[in-house]
Backbone as a ProteinNet text record, in pm:
[ID]
protein_1_A
[PRIMARY]
MTRISRTPVGVLLGALALVGMAASPAAAAEGSLDGSISAEGRECSWTDGVTSDQAPNDLTVDRTTINPGLSCSDGTTATLNNDPNVVFDDAAGTITADMLDITVSQLGVDCRYQAADMSADRDGDTRTYRASVDIPLHEGGFFCPDPASVDAEFVFH
[TERTIARY]
84.8	0	89.2	50.7	128.1	100.3	203.6	187.4	135	35.1	-22	79.3	93.2	183.6	133.6	223.3	185.8	138.4	186.1	155.2	6.4	-59.9	-201	-287.9	-253.9	-331.4	-319.2	-199.4	-177.9	-246.2	-240.6	-304.7	-454.1	-519.3	-663.5	-700.2	-624.9	-652.9	-642	-539.2	-522.8	-633.8	-675.1	-783	-908.4	-945.6	-1066.4	-1048.7	-933.6	-908.6	-928	-872.2	-881.2	-1014.2	-1082.1	-1218.6	-1298.2	-1277.4	-1347.7	-1316.2	-1204.1	-1166.8	-1204.6	-1256.6	-1277.2	-1415.7	-1427.8	-1554.3	-1568	-1682.8	-1707.3	-1739.2	-1691	-1722.3	-1836.4	-1917	-2024.7	-2124.3	-2211.2	-2300.4	-2430.1	-2465.9	-2589.7	-2562.7	-2669.6	-2652.9	-2562.8	-2583.4	-2493.4	-2369	-2259.4	-2136.2	-2097.9	-1995.2	-1945	-1794.9	-1743.8	-1603.6	-1546.1	-1434.6	-1356.9	-1221.4	-1158.9	-1028.3	-940.6	-810.5	-711.7	-597.5	-556.5	-450.5	-344.6	-217.6	-111	-1.6	56.8	168.9	244.8	373.7	460.6	407.1	361.6	315.8	175.2	101.3	-36.8	-130.8	-253.2	-349.3	-489.3	-561.6	-702.7	-775.6	-901.2	-976.4	-1125.5	-1200.2	-1345.9	-1395.7	-1522.6	-1585.9	-1723.6	-1769.8	-1907.2	-1948.3	-1856	-1894.2	-1977.6	-2073	-2164.7	-2134.5	-2138.9	-2125.6	-2254.9	-2280.5	-2406.3	-2417.4	-2305.4	-2303.7	-2183.6	-2158.8	-2046.1	-1937.8	-1816.2	-1704.7	-1725.6	-1691.8	-1623.1	-1715.2	-1840	-1931	-1896	-1911.8	-1893.4	-1990.3	-1947.2	-2029.4	-1999.6	-2078.7	-2060.8	-2044.8	-1948.8	-1926.4	-2015.1	-2088.3	-2179.3	-2104	-2072.1	-1994.3	-2065.1	-2199.4	-2272.1	-2254.1	-2202.7	-2175.9	-2027.5	-1941.9	-1798.6	-1769.6	-1816	-1780	-1809.6	-1926.5	-1952.8	-1861.7	-1811	-1731	-1581.1	-1535.6	-1393.1	-1338.5	-1238.3	-1182.9	-1031.1	-976.5	-831.6	-794.6	-671.6	-629.5	-573.4	-564.2	-492.1	-577.1	-709.4	-793.4	-821.4	-763.7	-789.9	-924.5	-997.1	-1122	-1109.5	-1187.2	-1186.2	-1326.4	-1355.6	-1486.7	-1470	-1530.8	-1538.7	-1656.1	-1628.4	-1729.8	-1813.3	-1772.3	-1847.4	-1868.4	-1948.6	-1973.2	-1898.2	-1774.3	-1693.1	-1750.4	-1739.8	-1774.2	-1647.9	-1660.1	-1545.5	-1562.2	-1455	-1452.7	-1345.8	-1380.3	-1288.2	-1230.3	-1103.6	-1037.4	-972.4	-1049.2	-998.3	-881.2	-878.3	-766.3	-635.7	-641.7	-522.9	-504.4	-608.9	-601.4	-603.2	-686.9	-692.6	-836	-849.6	-973.5	-935.7	-1030.6	-1008.1	-1132.2	-1111	-1219.6	-1218.2	-1336	-1344.2	-1299.8	-1343.1	-1307.3	-1311.3	-1211	-1207.8	-1202.4	-1290.7	-1299	-1304.9	-1197.2	-1180.7	-1140.2	-1201.9	-1159.9	-1102.8	-983.4	-916.5	-904.3	-940.6	-934.2	-849.5	-760.6	-679	-646.1	-663.5	-635	-706.8	-831.4	-911	-876.3	-786.3	-748.1	-806.6	-878.3	-935.9	-848.3	-820.8	-744.5	-829.9	-860.8	-945.6	-860.9	-874.2	-796.5	-889.4	-850.1	-926.4	-830.4	-873.9	-793.9	-887.3	-856.3	-933.4	-856.4	-930.9	-875.2	-767.8	-796.5	-704.9	-722.5	-610.7	-620.9	-549.2	-586.1	-525.1	-509.2	-411.8	-380.2	-432.4	-483.5	-535.5	-420.6	-438.3	-341.7	-376.8	-302.6	-328.1	-466.2	-537.8	-673.4	-779.6	-743.1	-836.1	-909.5	-990.9	-1054	-990.6	-864.3	-785.1	-707.5	-714.7	-645.9	-551	-437.8	-337.5	-293.7	-256.7	-207.1	-117.7	-27.5	49.3	14.5	-44	-93.8	-49.5	-39.5	-19.5	-143.3	-207.9	-328.9	-303.3	-325	-295.3	-395.5	-346.1	-428.3	-517.5	-647.1	-742.1	-773.1	-794.7	-820.9	-751.6	-697.1	-627.4	-498	-438.5	-320.9	-192	-104.8	30.8	35.4	-64.3	-64.2	-104.5	-142.2	-187.2	-75.8	-43.5	56.3	8.8	99.5	65.1	181.5	163.4	47.8	53.6	-52.7	-55.3	-23.6	69.5	112.8	78.9	19.6	-18.6	-9.6	-10.5	-23.7	-153.6	-224.6	-353.3	-378.2	-462.5	-506.6	-655.6	-729.5	-873.9	-909.7	-996	-1041.5	-1191.2	-1235	-1376.2	-1440.3	-1559.9	-1633.6	-1782.4
-117.9	0	123.9	227.1	349.5	443.1	505	603.1	733.1	793.4	919	1030.6	1113	1227.6	1325.8	1378.7	1475.5	1606.9	1643	1772.9	1792	1706.1	1731.5	1714.8	1620.8	1602.9	1727.8	1779.5	1899.4	2021	2034.9	2149	2148.8	2036.6	2031.1	2043.3	1979.3	1985.3	2128.8	2195.9	2334.9	2422.7	2398.8	2476.7	2464.6	2343.9	2323.9	2369.6	2348.1	2388.6	2537.1	2610.8	2755	2809.7	2738.9	2777.4	2779.6	2680.6	2671.6	2784.9	2851.8	2961.4	3096.1	3100.5	3225.8	3283.9	3412.3	3482.1	3584	3651.2	3745	3883.7	3989.6	4125.8	4185.6	4106.8	4159.2	4237.9	4314.6	4406.8	4343.1	4225.6	4159.5	4066.4	4003.3	3913.2	3796.1	3734.6	3629.1	3690.8	3615	3658.1	3565.2	3605.3	3526.6	3508.4	3392.4	3358.6	3290.7	3344.2	3280.7	3244.2	3141	3103	3039.6	3048.5	2988.2	2934.7	2811.1	2746.8	2698.6	2722.7	2671.1	2609.1	2503.8	2436.4	2359	2379.4	2306.6	2304	2420.6	2431.7	2385.3	2341.7	2298	2399.7	2406.6	2503.8	2445.7	2482.6	2450.2	2581	2588.4	2711.4	2682.5	2780.2	2775.8	2919.1	2934.7	3066.4	3053.6	3164	3178.1	3084.3	3051.9	2981.5	3077.4	3025.5	3109	3097.2	3211.5	3215.5	3270.4	3240.7	3277.9	3426.6	3498.6	3641.8	3702.3	3829.2	3899.4	3926	3933.3	3972.2	4115.8	4150.7	4070.4	4003.1	3981.4	3910.2	3761.3	3698.8	3554.4	3490.2	3382	3320.8	3173.1	3108.3	2967.3	2953.8	2872.3	2845.9	2728.9	2743.9	2640.1	2547	2428.8	2333.5	2293.9	2297.4	2256.1	2355.5	2474.8	2572.6	2576	2516.5	2508.5	2384	2269	2142.4	2134.3	2178.5	2165.6	2253.7	2363.9	2456.2	2435.6	2338.7	2314.8	2245.3	2306.2	2252.4	2244.6	2127.3	2106.8	2039.9	2060	2011.2	1869.6	1802.8	1675.7	1551.9	1562.6	1446.4	1412.7	1485.9	1464.8	1527.3	1465.4	1523.9	1549.8	1644.1	1676.8	1716.6	1691.7	1723.7	1784.4	1899.1	1959.7	1890.8	1819.4	1737.1	1811.6	1929.6	2004.2	2148.4	2220.4	2362.9	2438.7	2479.7	2544.2	2677.5	2702	2830.6	2915.9	3041.8	3130.6	3252.5	3284.5	3400.8	3497.2	3625	3729	3803.9	3835.5	3925.5	4034.2	4140.9	4247.3	4321.1	4332.6	4400.7	4325.8	4192.9	4110.8	4080.9	4104.9	4075	3926.5	3850.4	3705.7	3655.8	3534.9	3457.5	3321.3	3258.7	3125.6	3040.8	2919.4	2823.3	2722.8	2692.7	2601.8	2459.8	2405.7	2268.9	2257.2	2190.6	2159.3	2007.8	1954	1809.6	1790.1	1737.1	1731.4	1591.5	1543.2	1416.9	1446.3	1391.9	1406.7	1267.9	1255.3	1125.8	1136.1	1037.3	1030.5	884.6	841.6	703.7	602.6	635.4	544.3	538	623.2	625.7	750.5	731.6	843	874.8	1003.5	1052.2	1158.9	1139.1	1233.9	1310.2	1442.5	1530.7	1611.9	1631.4	1715.7	1802.5	1927.2	2018.3	2116.9	2148	2245.1	2376.2	2485.9	2619.8	2658.6	2637.8	2678.6	2828.2	2898.8	3042.8	3088.1	3207	3270.9	3418.8	3482.4	3623.9	3711.5	3827.9	3924.7	3997.3	4027.6	4104.6	4252.9	4324.3	4467.1	4490.2	4586.4	4616	4565.2	4469.1	4409.6	4292.9	4224.5	4099.5	3981.2	3996.3	3885.5	3824.2	3693.5	3622	3519.3	3501.1	3404.7	3317.9	3195.7	3104.8	2998.5	2951.8	2830.6	2737.6	2623.5	2535.4	2390.9	2320	2176.3	2117.4	2023.7	1963.4	1815	1766.7	1626.5	1528.3	1410	1301.2	1249.3	1232.2	1177.6	1030.6	1001.1	863.5	841.6	724.7	690.6	622.7	559.9	480.8	534.8	443	468.8	562.6	557.5	635.4	781.3	817.4	953.4	1034.5	1151.8	1238	1279.4	1282.4	1322.8	1399.5	1531.9	1613.8	1656.7	1722.2	1783.4	1932.2	1984.8	2125.1	2202.4	2323.4	2404.3	2553	2632.7	2778	2815.4	2914.9	2951.6	3101.4	3148.9	3289.2	3291.6	3379	3391.7	3537.1	3562.9	3698.6	3703.4	3795.6	3803	3926.9	3908.4	4019.8	4001.9
0	0	0	-71.9	-84.1	32.2	85	192.4	133	196.4	150.1	170.1	68.5	77.5	181.7	263.1	365.3	304.5	188.3	129.7	102.9	21.5	-4.7	119	205.8	327.8	413.8	428.5	508.1	449.8	319	252.7	280.4	257.1	278.4	424.2	509.3	651.6	700.9	659.4	700.4	647.9	527.2	468.8	552.1	584.4	663.3	806.7	861.1	998.7	1015.5	927.4	942.4	896.3	810.7	778.6	906.7	986.8	1113.2	1207.5	1190.2	1278.3	1220.2	1101.6	1031.9	1056.2	1019.5	1032.8	922.2	917.2	808.6	859.4	788.3	827.6	747	680.6	598.5	682.3	617.1	686.7	734.8	689.2	730.9	848.2	902.4	1015.7	980	862.6	818.6	758.4	763.5	700.9	588.5	512.8	401.4	415.7	377.2	395.8	273.4	222.6	116.4	174.7	121.2	171.8	66.2	90	2.3	88.2	61.5	137.8	40.3	72.4	-12.4	72.8	17.4	81.8	-24.5	-30.3	-122.3	-264.7	-314.4	-452.2	-479.9	-379.8	-399.1	-336.7	-393	-341.2	-337.2	-232.3	-217.8	-189.9	-232.5	-208.1	-201	-149.2	-142.1	-139.3	-172.2	-166.1	-103.3	-51.3	-2.9	109.6	199.1	320.8	405.4	479.5	557.9	706.9	776	921.4	980.3	1107.3	1171.4	1201.4	1201.3	1231.1	1161	1187.7	1127.4	1229.9	1180.5	1265.8	1310.2	1430.8	1531.4	1632.9	1597	1687.2	1690.7	1807.2	1815.5	1716.7	1652.5	1547.9	1534.2	1450.2	1418.2	1267.7	1225.2	1083.5	1042	931.5	881.9	787.2	835.7	756.2	627.6	626.1	505.8	391.6	420.4	314.5	276.9	356.9	327.1	242.7	286.1	222.8	72.3	23.9	-120.1	-207.4	-153.6	-233.4	-224.8	-146.4	-130.5	-254.5	-317.1	-440.5	-431.7	-464.7	-467.6	-598.3	-640.2	-770.5	-770.2	-656.5	-652.5	-624.5	-628.6	-606.3	-460.7	-369.3	-227.9	-193.5	-101.1	-52.8	96.9	143.9	285.6	328.4	455.8	511.3	649.1	670.1	802.6	871.9	982	1048.1	1151.7	1190.5	1291.9	1247.2	1323.1	1301.1	1410.3	1383	1486.7	1533.5	1662.5	1721.1	1723	1679.6	1665.9	1756.5	1828	1916.7	1865.5	1858.7	1812.4	1930.3	1921.6	2015.4	1930.9	1900.9	1815	1878	2010.1	2076.5	2051.5	2052.6	2028.1	1879	1798.4	1655.8	1625.4	1698.6	1678.8	1672.1	1618.7	1628.1	1683.9	1755.3	1810.6	1786.2	1735.8	1715.1	1828.9	1882.7	1996.9	1964.2	1851.3	1812.8	1661.7	1607.2	1464.7	1450.8	1368.5	1345.7	1194.6	1136.8	991.8	947.8	840	779.4	641.7	616.1	487.6	426.8	298.3	230.6	104.2	88.4	-32	-58	-182.6	-222	-133	-92.5	-12.5	135.2	180.1	321.2	386.2	498.8	573.9	694.2	710.9	825.5	893.2	1019.8	1092.6	1193.3	1188.9	1275.4	1363	1489.5	1581.4	1661	1683.8	1765	1833.7	1957.6	2034.4	2042.7	2047.8	2069.7	1968.1	1839.6	1732.9	1706.8	1679.3	1658.1	1531.3	1484.5	1368.2	1398.3	1332.8	1355.8	1242.7	1280.1	1183.9	1115.8	987.5	909.8	922.8	1008.7	1030.4	1086.5	1028.3	1076.5	978.6	894.5	798.6	863.3	786	829.3	757	723.9	670.4	785.8	797.9	905.8	845.2	912	866.1	983.2	948	1052	991.6	1072.9	1046.7	1161.6	1128.6	1233.3	1214.1	1323.9	1326.6	1392.6	1325.6	1379	1401.8	1524.8	1556.1	1496.4	1465	1414.5	1527.2	1497.5	1594.6	1562.8	1433.9	1389.4	1256.2	1238.5	1114.7	1151.5	1056.9	1088.1	1031.7	1002.6	956.2	835.1	750.3	627.7	648.5	768	797.6	863.8	809.4	874.2	1013.4	1107.1	1244	1305.6	1322.6	1286.8	1140.6	1093.7	961.1	979	899.8	911.2	783.8	798.4	682.2	713.7	608.8	616.9	546.7	598.4	540.2	547.5	456.5	456.1	424.5	493.8	474.7	454.5	357.4	328.2	351	433.2	472	412.1	360.7	300.9	316.2
[MASK]
+++++++++++++++++++++++++++++++++++++++++++++++++++++++++++++++++++++++++++++++++++++++++++++++++++++++++++++++++++++++++++++++++++++++++++++++++++++++++++++

């Protein structure tokens, strides 16, 4: 059996992980979230994810609006398994998600990752957040990277 490459698993995992930590600064009660993740020359992206409120109000990310729009170029699939709750600290310029639960699948192997209290940093006074994160393996075997490491950027509008 072939070992899954850490690069695509990490890229997708990071994309979903940080989606869970993101929020939107839109003017209506619901917010909108776009994201792009890159690692080692690979990229994943999504648009129009929905949040329950706007930044900087505490909110919940709706996984059912993130999962269908997630697109990657390498055949890997990923699923955000929960609806993360996000808390903003504008004074510190951070966001924190209570729990991220993500499954990444490649070549028929599922790797499930979970992490509590994941955070990202705001870029200046914008609603763009960036993070470099390591997310530990929760379920999966030898073929799953542990942890998965990625860099991510999110733009909220």
